mmCIF file of C-alpha atoms and ligand atoms in Angstrom:
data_model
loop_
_atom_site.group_PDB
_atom_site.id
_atom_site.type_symbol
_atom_site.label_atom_id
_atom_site.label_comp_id
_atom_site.label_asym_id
_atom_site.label_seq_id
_atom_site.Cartn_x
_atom_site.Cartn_y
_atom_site.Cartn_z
ATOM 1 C CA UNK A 264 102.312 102.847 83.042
ATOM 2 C CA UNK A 265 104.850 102.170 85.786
ATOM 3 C CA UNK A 266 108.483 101.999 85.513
ATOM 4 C CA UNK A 267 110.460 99.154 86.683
ATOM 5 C CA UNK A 268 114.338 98.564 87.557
ATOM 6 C CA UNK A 269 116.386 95.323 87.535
ATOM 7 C CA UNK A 270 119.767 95.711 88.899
ATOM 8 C CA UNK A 271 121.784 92.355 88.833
ATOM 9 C CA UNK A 272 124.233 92.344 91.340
ATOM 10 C CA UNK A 273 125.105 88.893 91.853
ATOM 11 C CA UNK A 274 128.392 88.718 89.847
ATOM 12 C CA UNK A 275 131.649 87.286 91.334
ATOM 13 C CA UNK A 276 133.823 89.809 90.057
ATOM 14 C CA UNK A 277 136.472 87.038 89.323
ATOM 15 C CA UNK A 278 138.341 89.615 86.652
ATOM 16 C CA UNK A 279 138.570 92.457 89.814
ATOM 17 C CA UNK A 280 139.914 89.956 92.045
ATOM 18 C CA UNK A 281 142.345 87.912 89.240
ATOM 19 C CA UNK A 282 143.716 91.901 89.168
ATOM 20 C CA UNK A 283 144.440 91.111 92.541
ATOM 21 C CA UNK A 284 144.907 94.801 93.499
ATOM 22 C CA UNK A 285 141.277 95.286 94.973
ATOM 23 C CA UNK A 286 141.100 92.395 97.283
ATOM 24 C CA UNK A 287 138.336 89.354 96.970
ATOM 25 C CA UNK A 288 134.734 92.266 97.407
ATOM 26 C CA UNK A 289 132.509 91.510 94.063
ATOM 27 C CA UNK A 290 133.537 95.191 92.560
ATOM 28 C CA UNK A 291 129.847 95.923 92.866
ATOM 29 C CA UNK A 292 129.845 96.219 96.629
ATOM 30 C CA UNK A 293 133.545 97.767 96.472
ATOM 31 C CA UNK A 294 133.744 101.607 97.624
ATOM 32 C CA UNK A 295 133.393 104.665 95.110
ATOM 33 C CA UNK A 296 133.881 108.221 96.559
ATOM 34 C CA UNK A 297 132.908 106.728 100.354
ATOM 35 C CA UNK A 298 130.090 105.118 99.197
ATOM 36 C CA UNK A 299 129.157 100.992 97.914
ATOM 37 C CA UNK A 300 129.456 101.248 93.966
ATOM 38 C CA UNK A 301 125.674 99.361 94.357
ATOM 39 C CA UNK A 302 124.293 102.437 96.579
ATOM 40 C CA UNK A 303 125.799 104.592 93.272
ATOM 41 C CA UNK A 304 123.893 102.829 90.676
ATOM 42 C CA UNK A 305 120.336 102.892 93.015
ATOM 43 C CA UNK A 306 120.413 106.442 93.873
ATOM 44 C CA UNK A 307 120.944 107.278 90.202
ATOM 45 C CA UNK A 308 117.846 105.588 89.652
ATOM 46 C CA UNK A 309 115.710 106.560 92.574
ATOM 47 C CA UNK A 310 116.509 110.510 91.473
ATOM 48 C CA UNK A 311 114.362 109.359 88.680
ATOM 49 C CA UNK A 312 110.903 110.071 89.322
ATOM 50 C CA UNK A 313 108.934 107.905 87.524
ATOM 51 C CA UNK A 314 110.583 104.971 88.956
ATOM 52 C CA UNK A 315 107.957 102.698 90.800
ATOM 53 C CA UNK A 316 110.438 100.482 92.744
ATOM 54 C CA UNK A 317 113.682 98.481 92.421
ATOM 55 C CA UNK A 318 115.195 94.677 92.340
ATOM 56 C CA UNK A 319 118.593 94.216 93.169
ATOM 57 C CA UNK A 320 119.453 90.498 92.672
ATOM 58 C CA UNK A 321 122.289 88.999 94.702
ATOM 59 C CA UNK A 322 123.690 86.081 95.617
ATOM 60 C CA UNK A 323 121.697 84.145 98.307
ATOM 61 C CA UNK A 324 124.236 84.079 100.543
ATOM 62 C CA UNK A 325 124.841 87.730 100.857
ATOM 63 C CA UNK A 326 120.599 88.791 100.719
ATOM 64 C CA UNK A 327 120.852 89.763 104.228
ATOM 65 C CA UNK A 328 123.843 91.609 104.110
ATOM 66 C CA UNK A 329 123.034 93.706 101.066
ATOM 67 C CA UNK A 330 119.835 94.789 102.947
ATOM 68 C CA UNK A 331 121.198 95.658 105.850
ATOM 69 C CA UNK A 332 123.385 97.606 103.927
ATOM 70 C CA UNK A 333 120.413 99.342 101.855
ATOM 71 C CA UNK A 334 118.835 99.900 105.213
ATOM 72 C CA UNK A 335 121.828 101.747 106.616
ATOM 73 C CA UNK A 336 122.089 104.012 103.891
ATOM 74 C CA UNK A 337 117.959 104.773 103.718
ATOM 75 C CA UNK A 338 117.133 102.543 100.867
ATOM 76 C CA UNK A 339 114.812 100.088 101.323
ATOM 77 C CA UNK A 340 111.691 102.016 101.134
ATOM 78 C CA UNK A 341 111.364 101.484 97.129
ATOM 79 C CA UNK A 342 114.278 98.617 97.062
ATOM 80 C CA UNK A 343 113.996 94.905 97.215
ATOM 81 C CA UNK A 344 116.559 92.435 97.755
ATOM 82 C CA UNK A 345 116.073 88.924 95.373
ATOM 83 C CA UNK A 346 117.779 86.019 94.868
ATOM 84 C CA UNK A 347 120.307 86.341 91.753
ATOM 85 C CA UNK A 348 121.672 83.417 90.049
ATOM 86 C CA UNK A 349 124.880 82.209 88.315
ATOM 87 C CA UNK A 350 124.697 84.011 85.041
ATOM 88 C CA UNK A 351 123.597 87.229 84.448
ATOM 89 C CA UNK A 352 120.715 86.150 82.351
ATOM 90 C CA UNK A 353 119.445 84.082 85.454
ATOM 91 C CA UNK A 354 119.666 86.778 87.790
ATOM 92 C CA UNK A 355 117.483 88.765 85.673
ATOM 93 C CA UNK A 356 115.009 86.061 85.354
ATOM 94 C CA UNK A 357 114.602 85.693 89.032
ATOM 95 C CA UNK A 358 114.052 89.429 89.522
ATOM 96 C CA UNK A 359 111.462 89.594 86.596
ATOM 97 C CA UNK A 360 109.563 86.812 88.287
ATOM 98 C CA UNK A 361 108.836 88.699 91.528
ATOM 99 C CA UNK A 362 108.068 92.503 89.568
ATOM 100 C CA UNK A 363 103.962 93.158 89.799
ATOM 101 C CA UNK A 364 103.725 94.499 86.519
ATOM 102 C CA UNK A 365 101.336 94.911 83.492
ATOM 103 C CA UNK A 366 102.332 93.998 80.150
ATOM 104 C CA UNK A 367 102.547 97.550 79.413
ATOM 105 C CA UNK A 368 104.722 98.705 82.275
ATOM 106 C CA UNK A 369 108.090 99.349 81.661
ATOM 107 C CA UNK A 370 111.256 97.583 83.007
ATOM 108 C CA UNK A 371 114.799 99.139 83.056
ATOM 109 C CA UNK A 372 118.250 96.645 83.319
ATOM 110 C CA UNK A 373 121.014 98.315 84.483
ATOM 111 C CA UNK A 374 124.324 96.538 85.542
ATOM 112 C CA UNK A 375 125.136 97.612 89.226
ATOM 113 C CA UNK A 376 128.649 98.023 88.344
ATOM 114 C CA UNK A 377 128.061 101.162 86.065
ATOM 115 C CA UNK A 378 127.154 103.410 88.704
ATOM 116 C CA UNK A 379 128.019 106.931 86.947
ATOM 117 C CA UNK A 380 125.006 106.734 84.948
ATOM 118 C CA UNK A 381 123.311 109.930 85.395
ATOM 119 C CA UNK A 382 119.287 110.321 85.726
ATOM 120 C CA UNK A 383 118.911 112.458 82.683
ATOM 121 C CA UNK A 384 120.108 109.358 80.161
ATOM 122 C CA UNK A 385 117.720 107.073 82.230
ATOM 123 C CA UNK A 386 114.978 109.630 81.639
ATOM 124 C CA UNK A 387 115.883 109.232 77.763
ATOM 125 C CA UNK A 388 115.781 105.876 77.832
ATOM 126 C CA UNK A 389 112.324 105.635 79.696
ATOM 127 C CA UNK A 390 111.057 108.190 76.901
ATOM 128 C CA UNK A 391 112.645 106.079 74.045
ATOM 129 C CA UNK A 392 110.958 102.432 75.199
ATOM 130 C CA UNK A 393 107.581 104.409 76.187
ATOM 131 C CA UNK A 394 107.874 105.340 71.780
ATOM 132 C CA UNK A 395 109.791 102.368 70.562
ATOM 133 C CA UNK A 396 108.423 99.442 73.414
ATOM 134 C CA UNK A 397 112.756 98.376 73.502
ATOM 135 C CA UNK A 398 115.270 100.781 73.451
ATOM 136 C CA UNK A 399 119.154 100.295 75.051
ATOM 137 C CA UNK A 400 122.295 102.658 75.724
ATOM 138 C CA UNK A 401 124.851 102.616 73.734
ATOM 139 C CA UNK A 402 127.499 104.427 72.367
ATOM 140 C CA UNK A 403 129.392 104.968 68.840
ATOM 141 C CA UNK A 404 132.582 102.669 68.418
ATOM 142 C CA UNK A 405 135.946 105.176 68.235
ATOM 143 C CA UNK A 406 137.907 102.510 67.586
ATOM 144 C CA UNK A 407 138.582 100.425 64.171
ATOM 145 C CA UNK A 408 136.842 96.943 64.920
ATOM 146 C CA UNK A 409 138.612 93.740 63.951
ATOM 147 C CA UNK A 410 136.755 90.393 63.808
ATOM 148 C CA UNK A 411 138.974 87.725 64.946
ATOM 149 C CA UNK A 412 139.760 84.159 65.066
ATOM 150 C CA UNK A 413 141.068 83.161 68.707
ATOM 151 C CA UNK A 414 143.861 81.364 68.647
ATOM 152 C CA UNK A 415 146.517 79.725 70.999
ATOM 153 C CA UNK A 416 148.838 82.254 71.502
ATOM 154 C CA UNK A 417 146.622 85.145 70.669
ATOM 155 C CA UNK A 418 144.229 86.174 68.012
ATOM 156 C CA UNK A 419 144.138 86.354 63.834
ATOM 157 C CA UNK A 420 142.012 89.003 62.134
ATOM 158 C CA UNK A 421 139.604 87.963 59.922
ATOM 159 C CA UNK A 422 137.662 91.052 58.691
ATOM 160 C CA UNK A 423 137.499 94.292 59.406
ATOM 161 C CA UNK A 424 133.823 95.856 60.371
ATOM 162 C CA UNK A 425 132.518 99.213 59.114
ATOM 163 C CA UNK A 426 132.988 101.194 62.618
ATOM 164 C CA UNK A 427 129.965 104.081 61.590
ATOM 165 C CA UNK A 428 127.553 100.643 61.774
ATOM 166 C CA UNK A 429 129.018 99.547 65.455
ATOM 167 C CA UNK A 430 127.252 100.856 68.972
ATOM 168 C CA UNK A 431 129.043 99.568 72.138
ATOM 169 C CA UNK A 432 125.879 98.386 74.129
ATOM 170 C CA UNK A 433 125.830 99.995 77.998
ATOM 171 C CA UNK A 434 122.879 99.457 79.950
ATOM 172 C CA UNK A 435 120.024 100.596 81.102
ATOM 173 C CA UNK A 436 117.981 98.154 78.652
ATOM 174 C CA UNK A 437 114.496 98.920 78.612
ATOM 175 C CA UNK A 438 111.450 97.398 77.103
ATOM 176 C CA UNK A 439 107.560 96.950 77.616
ATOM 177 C CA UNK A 440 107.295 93.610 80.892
ATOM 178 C CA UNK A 441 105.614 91.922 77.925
ATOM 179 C CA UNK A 442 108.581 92.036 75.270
ATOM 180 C CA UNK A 443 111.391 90.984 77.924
ATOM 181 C CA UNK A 444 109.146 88.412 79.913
ATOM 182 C CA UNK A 445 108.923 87.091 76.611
ATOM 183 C CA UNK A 446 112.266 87.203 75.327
ATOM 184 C CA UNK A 447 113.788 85.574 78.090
ATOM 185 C CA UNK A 448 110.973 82.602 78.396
ATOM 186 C CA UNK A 449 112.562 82.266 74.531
ATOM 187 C CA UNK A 450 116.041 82.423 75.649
ATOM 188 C CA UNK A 451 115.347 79.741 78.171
ATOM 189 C CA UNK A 452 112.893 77.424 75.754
ATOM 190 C CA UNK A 453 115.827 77.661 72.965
ATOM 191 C CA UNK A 454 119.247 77.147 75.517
ATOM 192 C CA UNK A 455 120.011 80.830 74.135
ATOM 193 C CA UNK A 456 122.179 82.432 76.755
ATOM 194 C CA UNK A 457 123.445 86.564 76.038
ATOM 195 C CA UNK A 458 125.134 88.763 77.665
ATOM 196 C CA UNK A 459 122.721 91.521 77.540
ATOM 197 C CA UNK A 460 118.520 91.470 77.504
ATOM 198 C CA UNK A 461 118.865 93.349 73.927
ATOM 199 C CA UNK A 462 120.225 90.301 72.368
ATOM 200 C CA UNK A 463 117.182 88.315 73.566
ATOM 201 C CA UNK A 464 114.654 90.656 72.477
ATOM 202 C CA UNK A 465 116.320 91.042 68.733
ATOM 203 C CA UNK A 466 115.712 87.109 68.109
ATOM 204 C CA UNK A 467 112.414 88.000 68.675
ATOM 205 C CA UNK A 468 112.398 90.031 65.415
ATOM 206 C CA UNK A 469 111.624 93.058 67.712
ATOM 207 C CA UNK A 470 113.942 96.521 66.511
ATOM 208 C CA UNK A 471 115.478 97.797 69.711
ATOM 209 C CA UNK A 472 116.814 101.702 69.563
ATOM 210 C CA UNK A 473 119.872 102.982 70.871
ATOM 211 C CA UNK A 474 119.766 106.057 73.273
ATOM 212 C CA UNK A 475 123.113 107.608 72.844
ATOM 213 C CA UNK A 476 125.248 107.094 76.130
ATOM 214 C CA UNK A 477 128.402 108.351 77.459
ATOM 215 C CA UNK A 478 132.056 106.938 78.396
ATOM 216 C CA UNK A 479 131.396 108.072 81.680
ATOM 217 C CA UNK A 480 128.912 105.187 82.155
ATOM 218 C CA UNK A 481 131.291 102.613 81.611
ATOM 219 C CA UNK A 482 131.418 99.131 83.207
ATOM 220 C CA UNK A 483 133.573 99.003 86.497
ATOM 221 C CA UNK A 484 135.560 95.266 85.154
ATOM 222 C CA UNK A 485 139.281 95.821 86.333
ATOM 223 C CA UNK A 486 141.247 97.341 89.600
ATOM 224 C CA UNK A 487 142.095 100.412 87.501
ATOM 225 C CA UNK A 488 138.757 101.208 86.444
ATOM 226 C CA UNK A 489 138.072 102.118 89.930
ATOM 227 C CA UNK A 490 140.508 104.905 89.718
ATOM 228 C CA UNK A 491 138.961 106.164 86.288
ATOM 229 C CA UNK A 492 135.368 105.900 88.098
ATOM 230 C CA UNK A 493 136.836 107.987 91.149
ATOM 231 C CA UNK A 494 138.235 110.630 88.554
ATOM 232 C CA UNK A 495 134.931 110.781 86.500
ATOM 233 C CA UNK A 496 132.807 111.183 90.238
ATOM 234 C CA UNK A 497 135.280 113.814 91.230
ATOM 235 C CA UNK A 498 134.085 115.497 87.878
ATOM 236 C CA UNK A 499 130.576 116.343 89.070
HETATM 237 O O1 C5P B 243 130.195 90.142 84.838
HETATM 238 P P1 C5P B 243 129.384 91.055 83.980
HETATM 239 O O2 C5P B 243 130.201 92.125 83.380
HETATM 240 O O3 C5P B 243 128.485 90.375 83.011
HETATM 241 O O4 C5P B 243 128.417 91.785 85.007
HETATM 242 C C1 C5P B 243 127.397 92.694 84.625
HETATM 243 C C2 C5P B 243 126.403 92.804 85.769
HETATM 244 O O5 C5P B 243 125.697 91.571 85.898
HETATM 245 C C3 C5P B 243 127.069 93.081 87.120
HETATM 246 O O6 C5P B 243 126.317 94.075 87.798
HETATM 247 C C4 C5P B 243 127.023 91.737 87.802
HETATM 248 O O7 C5P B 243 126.958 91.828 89.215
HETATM 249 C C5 C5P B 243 125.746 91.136 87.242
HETATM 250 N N1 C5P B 243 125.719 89.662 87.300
HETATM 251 C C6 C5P B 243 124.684 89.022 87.972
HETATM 252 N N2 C5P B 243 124.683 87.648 88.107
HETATM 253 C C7 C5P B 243 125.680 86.918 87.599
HETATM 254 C C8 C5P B 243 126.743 87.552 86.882
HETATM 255 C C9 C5P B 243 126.729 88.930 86.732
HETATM 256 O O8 C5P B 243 123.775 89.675 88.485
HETATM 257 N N3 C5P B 243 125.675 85.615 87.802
#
């Protein structure tokens, strides 16, 4: 069984630049502690041992770029550079199409813009999808969770949901190559476009766990999160 990693880098970062603060840089390729938030998130990854090799998907434009970039900082040796696409679910597709793997292999989705996840979580999540064939990171909700109604000058609440039933998805996602080559062939065949690989793999009927994450490993969205991610890596 060999362990996979898809790490879709090919957003825009339109909410980091609409912040205006951090300048036009996708916030994955933006600088954390000296070093590309992108370089973060791999070396997390390639501390891992039973990680076979990596797929960063980018833009086509910038698939040159990024590898020089992997080259400079030693990387390429068990990293490939792949075409992403415009949505997140495409630029996982793309990288699932080029991975040589058996149905039972395992393959790991982890956003390149959380790069403070720490090997030992990635290690529980390998554990947790080699036992349960899907298993995600997540964490508890703290907060009291509204549904809402959007409207034009804001938002109406509708109901309130039970916050002990709530997990805040984080990635890495992880599941057997069969159940996510699967899922997203699904996704595709029904128009069925999510915002994480869990949500594909639950319409197959398939249970997906939930390996308990931290706040540290939180998605780098806005300027300030920068300085929160520069606090947290000070931390170590
Ligand atoms: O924008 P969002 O929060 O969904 O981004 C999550 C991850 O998905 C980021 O690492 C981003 O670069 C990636 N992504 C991608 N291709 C897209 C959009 C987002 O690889 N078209």
């Amino acid at each position: 069984m060999q362990v996979f990693v898809i790490i879709p880098a090919a957003g825009l970062g339109t909410r980091m630049a609409a912040g205006g603060a951090a300048g036009h840089a996708p916030k994955q390729f933006l600088a954390l502690g000296g070093q590309p938030i992108l370089v973060l998130s791999l070396r997390a990854f390639l501390k891992v041992p039973g990680v076979h090799r990596i797929y960063v998907a980018v833009r086509k434009n910038e698939i040159q770029r990024v590898e020089l970039q992997l080259r400079e900082h030693n990387l390429l040796e068990k990293v490939s550079v792949v075409e992403g696409g415009d949505t997140r679910q495409d630029s996982v597709r793309n990288a699932l199409k080029m991975l040589p793997a058996a149905d039972d292999d395992i393959v790991l989705v982890h956003d390149a813009v959380r790069p403070l996840i720490d090997p030992a979580t990635i290690e529980r999540t390998i554990e947790a999808v080699a036992r349960h064939r899907a298993a995600i990171v997540g964490v508890p909700a703290v907060d009291t969770i509204k549904q809402v109604e959007r409207t034009a000058d804001g938002a109406i609440i509708t109901s309130t949901i039970p916050r002990e039933r709530i997990v805040l998805a984080q990635t890495p996602q992880g599941f057997r190559y069969d159940i996510l080559r699967r899922a997203v062939e699904a996704a595709d065949a029904d128009g069925f476009a999510g915002t994480d690989e869990a949500s594909l793999v639950e319409r197959l009927g398939i249970e997906v766990a939930v390996v308990l994450g931290s706040a540290r490993n939180f998605k780098i969205t806005q300027p300030g999160d920068l300085a929160l991610a520069e606090f947290y890596l000070r931390q170590n």
